[in-house]
Amino acid sequence: MMYLWLIFGFVLLIKGADYFVEASSSIAKTLRVPRIIIGLTIVAFGTSAPELAVSTTAALSGNNDIAIGNVVGSNIFNLLVVLGACGIIRPFGVRLRWDYAASVGVTVILFIMMLFNLDITRTEAIILLCLFSVFVGLTIRDAIINRTSEEEGDKPLPLWLAAIFIIGGLAAIIWGGNLVVENASAIAATFGLSQNLIGLTIVAMGTSLPELVTSIVASRKGENGLALGNVIGSNIFNILMVLGASSAISPIKVNPLSLYDTAFLIGASIITWIWCSSKKQLNRAESAFMIILYFLYMIYIIMR
């Protein structure tokens, strides 16, 4: 049954992402806003629901020490694996905007907060949540300023139908992701792998499955703006909203090892920024290197 539930979870992920991307793209056409803005908001916030659920539940139960590892680990996976996989499937031109700089900036702010006293207090949580409100406000302003002209081609879905597709697709993505994580962990345990190792690999990657599947589906459909916006928006959402909400519930003590992980995330973000800014595209060779870099990072955290 574990194998059957695992397969069913993957089916839910793939079909849910298909409907989710189609409906999100349709809303972008209807509202006449750039795809990347829909990716930064509806798609990014939706696919980050598992991270929000895991971290807030941990905080409510007093186990919020896992919140930082969940957020930083997911962001590293999003940047290197999700974006790398999209670039391998279909190399695409990248026009990094202020929001990518914002994703690097909030990671630096998080690093400084952790470095200062090895915890995230409620005051710092409020700062993160306020910054999230500013980000949402700037993104809405961006959507209004950058409204596009009417597009030719297929007629967009009615808004009510697009909303149903988004809600249903997101529900399938989250349910499918949970099924994959739970059953993959159970299967790994039957082979004698330690719970620590399972947590560092399967579970950590599992909470980012919605971002991975949604971005790959978007990339295959040629919706690169949605794919890129999903990664950037999810990373910002994870730090400002997920970590902000978790530490507002209960202040978080920081494991010193998380400083190294956050520094690695900053370094990987800057490398990607330099690549994309110099050539304004992400090719297959660079995308493959990003995925290799992630697996080297995985070897490091397993060995430590």
PDB file of C-alpha atoms in Angstrom, residues 58-295:
ATOM      1  CA  ALA A  58       6.089  22.940  15.097  1.00  0.00           C
ATOM      2  CA  ALA A  59       5.926  26.341  16.803  1.00  0.00           C
ATOM      3  CA  LEU A  60       2.530  25.581  18.376  1.00  0.00           C
ATOM      4  CA  SER A  61       3.886  22.292  19.746  1.00  0.00           C
ATOM      5  CA  GLY A  62       7.035  23.935  21.095  1.00  0.00           C
ATOM      6  CA  ASN A  63       9.326  22.256  18.550  1.00  0.00           C
ATOM      7  CA  ASN A  64      10.051  25.384  16.548  1.00  0.00           C
ATOM      8  CA  ASP A  65      13.784  24.682  16.416  1.00  0.00           C
ATOM      9  CA  ILE A  66      13.041  22.870  13.119  1.00  0.00           C
ATOM     10  CA  ALA A  67      11.508  26.005  11.586  1.00  0.00           C
ATOM     11  CA  ILE A  68      14.787  27.569  10.404  1.00  0.00           C
ATOM     12  CA  GLY A  69      16.075  24.311   8.934  1.00  0.00           C
ATOM     13  CA  ASN A  70      12.748  23.862   7.132  1.00  0.00           C
ATOM     14  CA  VAL A  71      12.840  27.377   5.651  1.00  0.00           C
ATOM     15  CA  VAL A  72      16.532  27.595   4.752  1.00  0.00           C
ATOM     16  CA  GLY A  73      16.619  24.030   3.396  1.00  0.00           C
ATOM     17  CA  SER A  74      13.527  24.621   1.260  1.00  0.00           C
ATOM     18  CA  ASN A  75      14.949  27.881  -0.101  1.00  0.00           C
ATOM     19  CA  ILE A  76      18.218  26.206  -1.088  1.00  0.00           C
ATOM     20  CA  PHE A  77      16.236  23.436  -2.819  1.00  0.00           C
ATOM     21  CA  ASN A  78      14.022  25.994  -4.608  1.00  0.00           C
ATOM     22  CA  LEU A  79      16.954  28.025  -5.872  1.00  0.00           C
ATOM     23  CA  LEU A  80      19.293  25.245  -6.979  1.00  0.00           C
ATOM     24  CA  VAL A  81      17.060  22.276  -7.844  1.00  0.00           C
ATOM     25  CA  VAL A  82      13.770  23.886  -8.904  1.00  0.00           C
ATOM     26  CA  LEU A  83      15.371  26.647 -10.974  1.00  0.00           C
ATOM     27  CA  GLY A  84      18.083  24.252 -12.196  1.00  0.00           C
ATOM     28  CA  ALA A  85      15.528  21.653 -13.331  1.00  0.00           C
ATOM     29  CA  CYS A  86      13.562  24.316 -15.222  1.00  0.00           C
ATOM     30  CA  GLY A  87      16.737  25.485 -16.961  1.00  0.00           C
ATOM     31  CA  ILE A  88      17.622  21.931 -18.022  1.00  0.00           C
ATOM     32  CA  ILE A  89      14.141  21.271 -19.417  1.00  0.00           C
ATOM     33  CA  ARG A  90      14.005  24.555 -21.301  1.00  0.00           C
ATOM     34  CA  PRO A  91      16.824  27.137 -21.104  1.00  0.00           C
ATOM     35  CA  PHE A  92      15.217  30.526 -20.712  1.00  0.00           C
ATOM     36  CA  GLY A  93      15.985  34.195 -20.693  1.00  0.00           C
ATOM     37  CA  VAL A  94      15.967  35.771 -17.250  1.00  0.00           C
ATOM     38  CA  ARG A  95      15.236  39.386 -16.446  1.00  0.00           C
ATOM     39  CA  LEU A  96      15.955  39.634 -12.738  1.00  0.00           C
ATOM     40  CA  ARG A  97      13.949  42.445 -11.193  1.00  0.00           C
ATOM     41  CA  TRP A  98      13.882  44.116  -7.790  1.00  0.00           C
ATOM     42  CA  ASP A  99      12.166  41.065  -6.297  1.00  0.00           C
ATOM     43  CA  TYR A 100      15.229  38.838  -6.758  1.00  0.00           C
ATOM     44  CA  ALA A 101      17.348  41.473  -5.000  1.00  0.00           C
ATOM     45  CA  ALA A 102      14.675  41.455  -2.279  1.00  0.00           C
ATOM     46  CA  SER A 103      14.989  37.658  -1.886  1.00  0.00           C
ATOM     47  CA  VAL A 104      18.761  37.998  -1.393  1.00  0.00           C
ATOM     48  CA  GLY A 105      18.268  40.986   0.918  1.00  0.00           C
ATOM     49  CA  VAL A 106      15.816  39.243   3.259  1.00  0.00           C
ATOM     50  CA  THR A 107      18.180  36.245   3.450  1.00  0.00           C
ATOM     51  CA  VAL A 108      20.991  38.599   4.523  1.00  0.00           C
ATOM     52  CA  ILE A 109      18.657  40.187   7.105  1.00  0.00           C
ATOM     53  CA  LEU A 110      17.829  36.704   8.457  1.00  0.00           C
ATOM     54  CA  PHE A 111      21.546  35.860   8.663  1.00  0.00           C
ATOM     55  CA  ILE A 112      22.260  39.063  10.619  1.00  0.00           C
ATOM     56  CA  MET A 113      19.363  38.344  13.010  1.00  0.00           C
ATOM     57  CA  MET A 114      20.676  34.836  13.662  1.00  0.00           C
ATOM     58  CA  LEU A 115      24.293  35.985  13.976  1.00  0.00           C
ATOM     59  CA  PHE A 116      23.433  38.743  16.456  1.00  0.00           C
ATOM     60  CA  ASN A 117      22.150  36.583  19.338  1.00  0.00           C
ATOM     61  CA  LEU A 118      21.460  33.087  17.946  1.00  0.00           C
ATOM     62  CA  ASP A 119      17.710  33.455  18.234  1.00  0.00           C
ATOM     63  CA  ILE A 120      14.777  35.129  16.507  1.00  0.00           C
ATOM     64  CA  THR A 121      12.704  37.120  18.990  1.00  0.00           C
ATOM     65  CA  ARG A 122       9.094  38.262  18.700  1.00  0.00           C
ATOM     66  CA  THR A 123      10.317  41.784  17.907  1.00  0.00           C
ATOM     67  CA  GLU A 124      12.348  40.436  14.994  1.00  0.00           C
ATOM     68  CA  ALA A 125       9.331  38.331  13.950  1.00  0.00           C
ATOM     69  CA  ILE A 126       7.225  41.496  13.732  1.00  0.00           C
ATOM     70  CA  ILE A 127       9.939  43.097  11.587  1.00  0.00           C
ATOM     71  CA  LEU A 128       9.831  40.114   9.209  1.00  0.00           C
ATOM     72  CA  LEU A 129       6.024  40.239   8.988  1.00  0.00           C
ATOM     73  CA  CYS A 130       6.102  43.998   8.340  1.00  0.00           C
ATOM     74  CA  LEU A 131       8.644  43.479   5.550  1.00  0.00           C
ATOM     75  CA  PHE A 132       6.297  40.840   4.087  1.00  0.00           C
ATOM     76  CA  SER A 133       3.467  43.395   4.042  1.00  0.00           C
ATOM     77  CA  VAL A 134       5.759  45.854   2.243  1.00  0.00           C
ATOM     78  CA  PHE A 135       6.709  43.173  -0.322  1.00  0.00           C
ATOM     79  CA  VAL A 136       3.048  42.353  -1.029  1.00  0.00           C
ATOM     80  CA  GLY A 137       2.243  46.062  -1.364  1.00  0.00           C
ATOM     81  CA  LEU A 138       5.124  46.656  -3.813  1.00  0.00           C
ATOM     82  CA  THR A 139       4.104  43.599  -5.851  1.00  0.00           C
ATOM     83  CA  ILE A 140       0.501  44.837  -6.125  1.00  0.00           C
ATOM     84  CA  ARG A 141       1.786  48.263  -7.183  1.00  0.00           C
ATOM     85  CA  ASP A 142       3.970  46.516  -9.774  1.00  0.00           C
ATOM     86  CA  ALA A 143       0.953  44.647 -11.124  1.00  0.00           C
ATOM     87  CA  ILE A 144      -1.016  47.875 -11.546  1.00  0.00           C
ATOM     88  CA  ILE A 145       1.858  49.750 -13.222  1.00  0.00           C
ATOM     89  CA  ASN A 146       2.843  46.912 -15.569  1.00  0.00           C
ATOM     90  CA  ARG A 147      -0.567  45.910 -16.889  1.00  0.00           C
ATOM     91  CA  THR A 148      -0.187  44.504 -20.380  1.00  0.00           C
ATOM     92  CA  SER A 149      -2.318  44.918 -23.485  1.00  0.00           C
ATOM     93  CA  GLU A 150      -4.922  42.331 -24.438  1.00  0.00           C
ATOM     94  CA  GLU A 151      -3.259  39.140 -25.661  1.00  0.00           C
ATOM     95  CA  GLU A 152      -4.342  37.256 -28.726  1.00  0.00           C
ATOM     96  CA  GLY A 153      -4.775  33.506 -28.668  1.00  0.00           C
ATOM     97  CA  ASP A 154      -6.820  31.219 -26.484  1.00  0.00           C
ATOM     98  CA  LYS A 155      -9.562  32.897 -24.493  1.00  0.00           C
ATOM     99  CA  PRO A 156      -8.789  32.849 -20.760  1.00  0.00           C
ATOM    100  CA  LEU A 157     -10.922  30.791 -18.392  1.00  0.00           C
ATOM    101  CA  PRO A 158     -13.767  32.561 -16.574  1.00  0.00           C
ATOM    102  CA  LEU A 159     -12.525  33.853 -13.233  1.00  0.00           C
ATOM    103  CA  TRP A 160     -14.871  31.589 -11.246  1.00  0.00           C
ATOM    104  CA  LEU A 161     -13.597  28.501 -13.097  1.00  0.00           C
ATOM    105  CA  ALA A 162      -9.957  29.616 -12.747  1.00  0.00           C
ATOM    106  CA  ALA A 163     -10.524  30.060  -8.995  1.00  0.00           C
ATOM    107  CA  ILE A 164     -11.933  26.505  -8.745  1.00  0.00           C
ATOM    108  CA  PHE A 165      -8.937  25.146 -10.691  1.00  0.00           C
ATOM    109  CA  ILE A 166      -6.502  27.021  -8.429  1.00  0.00           C
ATOM    110  CA  ILE A 167      -8.141  25.836  -5.189  1.00  0.00           C
ATOM    111  CA  GLY A 168      -8.566  22.260  -6.448  1.00  0.00           C
ATOM    112  CA  GLY A 169      -5.093  22.148  -7.988  1.00  0.00           C
ATOM    113  CA  LEU A 170      -3.469  23.525  -4.840  1.00  0.00           C
ATOM    114  CA  ALA A 171      -5.345  21.024  -2.662  1.00  0.00           C
ATOM    115  CA  ALA A 172      -4.129  18.183  -4.912  1.00  0.00           C
ATOM    116  CA  ILE A 173      -0.546  19.537  -4.785  1.00  0.00           C
ATOM    117  CA  ILE A 174      -0.496  19.744  -0.983  1.00  0.00           C
ATOM    118  CA  TRP A 175      -2.210  16.371  -0.482  1.00  0.00           C
ATOM    119  CA  GLY A 176       0.030  14.727  -3.072  1.00  0.00           C
ATOM    120  CA  GLY A 177       3.131  16.243  -1.460  1.00  0.00           C
ATOM    121  CA  ASN A 178       2.109  14.937   1.970  1.00  0.00           C
ATOM    122  CA  LEU A 179       1.459  11.441   0.570  1.00  0.00           C
ATOM    123  CA  VAL A 180       4.843  11.375  -1.165  1.00  0.00           C
ATOM    124  CA  VAL A 181       6.744  12.550   1.934  1.00  0.00           C
ATOM    125  CA  GLU A 182       4.962  10.211   4.362  1.00  0.00           C
ATOM    126  CA  ASN A 183       5.155   7.087   2.217  1.00  0.00           C
ATOM    127  CA  ALA A 184       8.667   7.715   0.897  1.00  0.00           C
ATOM    128  CA  SER A 185       9.810   8.128   4.524  1.00  0.00           C
ATOM    129  CA  ALA A 186       8.051   4.899   5.515  1.00  0.00           C
ATOM    130  CA  ILE A 187       9.616   3.003   2.580  1.00  0.00           C
ATOM    131  CA  ALA A 188      13.071   4.387   3.449  1.00  0.00           C
ATOM    132  CA  ALA A 189      12.609   3.303   7.068  1.00  0.00           C
ATOM    133  CA  THR A 190      11.919  -0.286   5.956  1.00  0.00           C
ATOM    134  CA  PHE A 191      15.401  -0.279   4.384  1.00  0.00           C
ATOM    135  CA  GLY A 192      16.954   0.641   7.732  1.00  0.00           C
ATOM    136  CA  LEU A 193      17.780   4.316   7.043  1.00  0.00           C
ATOM    137  CA  SER A 194      17.922   6.496  10.151  1.00  0.00           C
ATOM    138  CA  GLN A 195      15.155   8.998  10.848  1.00  0.00           C
ATOM    139  CA  ASN A 196      17.785  11.759  10.919  1.00  0.00           C
ATOM    140  CA  LEU A 197      18.952  10.904   7.421  1.00  0.00           C
ATOM    141  CA  ILE A 198      15.365  10.601   6.182  1.00  0.00           C
ATOM    142  CA  GLY A 199      14.559  14.015   7.628  1.00  0.00           C
ATOM    143  CA  LEU A 200      17.588  15.644   6.001  1.00  0.00           C
ATOM    144  CA  THR A 201      16.779  14.210   2.587  1.00  0.00           C
ATOM    145  CA  ILE A 202      13.279  12.936   1.794  1.00  0.00           C
ATOM    146  CA  VAL A 203      11.270  15.131   4.163  1.00  0.00           C
ATOM    147  CA  ALA A 204      13.309  18.289   3.455  1.00  0.00           C
ATOM    148  CA  MET A 205      12.896  17.846  -0.290  1.00  0.00           C
ATOM    149  CA  GLY A 206       9.291  16.747   0.114  1.00  0.00           C
ATOM    150  CA  THR A 207       8.030  20.069   1.466  1.00  0.00           C
ATOM    151  CA  SER A 208       9.429  21.703  -1.692  1.00  0.00           C
ATOM    152  CA  LEU A 209       7.783  19.222  -4.080  1.00  0.00           C
ATOM    153  CA  PRO A 210       4.915  21.658  -4.844  1.00  0.00           C
ATOM    154  CA  GLU A 211       7.410  24.323  -6.006  1.00  0.00           C
ATOM    155  CA  LEU A 212       9.383  21.757  -8.020  1.00  0.00           C
ATOM    156  CA  VAL A 213       6.421  20.189  -9.822  1.00  0.00           C
ATOM    157  CA  THR A 214       4.598  23.496 -10.394  1.00  0.00           C
ATOM    158  CA  SER A 215       7.696  25.208 -11.823  1.00  0.00           C
ATOM    159  CA  ILE A 216       8.578  22.251 -14.067  1.00  0.00           C
ATOM    160  CA  VAL A 217       5.010  22.121 -15.429  1.00  0.00           C
ATOM    161  CA  ALA A 218       5.111  25.891 -15.979  1.00  0.00           C
ATOM    162  CA  SER A 219       8.485  25.640 -17.741  1.00  0.00           C
ATOM    163  CA  ARG A 220       7.243  22.852 -20.042  1.00  0.00           C
ATOM    164  CA  LYS A 221       4.269  25.037 -20.976  1.00  0.00           C
ATOM    165  CA  GLY A 222       6.628  27.918 -21.784  1.00  0.00           C
ATOM    166  CA  GLU A 223       5.459  29.917 -18.728  1.00  0.00           C
ATOM    167  CA  ASN A 224       8.962  30.845 -17.579  1.00  0.00           C
ATOM    168  CA  GLY A 225       7.703  33.944 -15.774  1.00  0.00           C
ATOM    169  CA  LEU A 226       5.510  31.764 -13.569  1.00  0.00           C
ATOM    170  CA  ALA A 227       8.387  29.346 -12.892  1.00  0.00           C
ATOM    171  CA  LEU A 228      10.870  32.094 -11.948  1.00  0.00           C
ATOM    172  CA  GLY A 229       8.289  34.050  -9.960  1.00  0.00           C
ATOM    173  CA  ASN A 230       7.345  30.877  -8.076  1.00  0.00           C
ATOM    174  CA  VAL A 231      10.938  30.329  -6.905  1.00  0.00           C
ATOM    175  CA  ILE A 232      11.595  33.966  -5.937  1.00  0.00           C
ATOM    176  CA  GLY A 233       8.190  34.479  -4.317  1.00  0.00           C
ATOM    177  CA  SER A 234       8.359  31.195  -2.392  1.00  0.00           C
ATOM    178  CA  ASN A 235      11.786  32.040  -0.976  1.00  0.00           C
ATOM    179  CA  ILE A 236      10.617  35.487   0.163  1.00  0.00           C
ATOM    180  CA  PHE A 237       7.383  34.023   1.590  1.00  0.00           C
ATOM    181  CA  ASN A 238       9.308  31.314   3.469  1.00  0.00           C
ATOM    182  CA  ILE A 239      11.593  33.761   5.251  1.00  0.00           C
ATOM    183  CA  LEU A 240       9.242  36.678   5.901  1.00  0.00           C
ATOM    184  CA  MET A 241       5.880  34.969   6.417  1.00  0.00           C
ATOM    185  CA  VAL A 242       6.681  31.374   7.473  1.00  0.00           C
ATOM    186  CA  LEU A 243       9.600  32.227   9.757  1.00  0.00           C
ATOM    187  CA  GLY A 244       7.939  35.451  10.903  1.00  0.00           C
ATOM    188  CA  ALA A 245       4.724  33.656  11.899  1.00  0.00           C
ATOM    189  CA  SER A 246       6.618  30.792  13.573  1.00  0.00           C
ATOM    190  CA  SER A 247       8.844  33.029  15.686  1.00  0.00           C
ATOM    191  CA  ALA A 248       5.890  35.298  16.563  1.00  0.00           C
ATOM    192  CA  ILE A 249       4.168  32.235  18.067  1.00  0.00           C
ATOM    193  CA  SER A 250       7.303  31.226  19.962  1.00  0.00           C
ATOM    194  CA  PRO A 251      10.819  32.782  19.739  1.00  0.00           C
ATOM    195  CA  ILE A 252      13.243  30.466  17.936  1.00  0.00           C
ATOM    196  CA  LYS A 253      16.636  29.386  19.255  1.00  0.00           C
ATOM    197  CA  VAL A 254      19.047  29.067  16.355  1.00  0.00           C
ATOM    198  CA  ASN A 255      21.291  26.053  15.855  1.00  0.00           C
ATOM    199  CA  PRO A 256      24.763  27.466  15.026  1.00  0.00           C
ATOM    200  CA  LEU A 257      24.943  25.091  12.025  1.00  0.00           C
ATOM    201  CA  SER A 258      22.030  27.029  10.488  1.00  0.00           C
ATOM    202  CA  LEU A 259      24.403  29.987  10.071  1.00  0.00           C
ATOM    203  CA  TYR A 260      26.484  27.935   7.619  1.00  0.00           C
ATOM    204  CA  ASP A 261      23.355  26.855   5.729  1.00  0.00           C
ATOM    205  CA  THR A 262      22.103  30.452   5.471  1.00  0.00           C
ATOM    206  CA  ALA A 263      25.534  31.656   4.326  1.00  0.00           C
ATOM    207  CA  PHE A 264      25.487  28.925   1.648  1.00  0.00           C
ATOM    208  CA  LEU A 265      22.043  30.128   0.507  1.00  0.00           C
ATOM    209  CA  ILE A 266      23.324  33.711   0.232  1.00  0.00           C
ATOM    210  CA  GLY A 267      26.364  32.554  -1.769  1.00  0.00           C
ATOM    211  CA  ALA A 268      24.265  30.427  -4.140  1.00  0.00           C
ATOM    212  CA  SER A 269      21.838  33.336  -4.630  1.00  0.00           C
ATOM    213  CA  ILE A 270      24.662  35.723  -5.525  1.00  0.00           C
ATOM    214  CA  ILE A 271      26.219  33.231  -7.980  1.00  0.00           C
ATOM    215  CA  THR A 272      22.842  32.822  -9.730  1.00  0.00           C
ATOM    216  CA  TRP A 273      22.403  36.611  -9.749  1.00  0.00           C
ATOM    217  CA  ILE A 274      25.815  37.126 -11.415  1.00  0.00           C
ATOM    218  CA  TRP A 275      25.128  34.450 -14.069  1.00  0.00           C
ATOM    219  CA  CYS A 276      21.711  35.806 -14.971  1.00  0.00           C
ATOM    220  CA  SER A 277      22.749  39.470 -14.875  1.00  0.00           C
ATOM    221  CA  SER A 278      25.790  38.965 -17.127  1.00  0.00           C
ATOM    222  CA  LYS A 279      24.009  37.014 -19.899  1.00  0.00           C
ATOM    223  CA  LYS A 280      20.320  37.471 -18.996  1.00  0.00           C
ATOM    224  CA  GLN A 281      19.724  33.755 -19.468  1.00  0.00           C
ATOM    225  CA  LEU A 282      20.130  30.422 -17.715  1.00  0.00           C
ATOM    226  CA  ASN A 283      21.521  27.681 -19.962  1.00  0.00           C
ATOM    227  CA  ARG A 284      21.636  23.922 -19.463  1.00  0.00           C
ATOM    228  CA  ALA A 285      25.286  23.819 -18.327  1.00  0.00           C
ATOM    229  CA  GLU A 286      24.696  26.372 -15.566  1.00  0.00           C
ATOM    230  CA  SER A 287      21.431  24.670 -14.583  1.00  0.00           C
ATOM    231  CA  ALA A 288      23.197  21.300 -14.306  1.00  0.00           C
ATOM    232  CA  PHE A 289      25.917  22.887 -12.144  1.00  0.00           C
ATOM    233  CA  MET A 290      23.223  24.262  -9.808  1.00  0.00           C
ATOM    234  CA  ILE A 291      21.796  20.769  -9.277  1.00  0.00           C
ATOM    235  CA  ILE A 292      25.294  19.282  -8.760  1.00  0.00           C
ATOM    236  CA  LEU A 293      25.997  22.040  -6.217  1.00  0.00           C
ATOM    237  CA  TYR A 294      22.841  21.075  -4.330  1.00  0.00           C
ATOM    238  CA  PHE A 295      23.865  17.417  -4.109  1.00  0.00           C
TER     239      PHE A 295
END
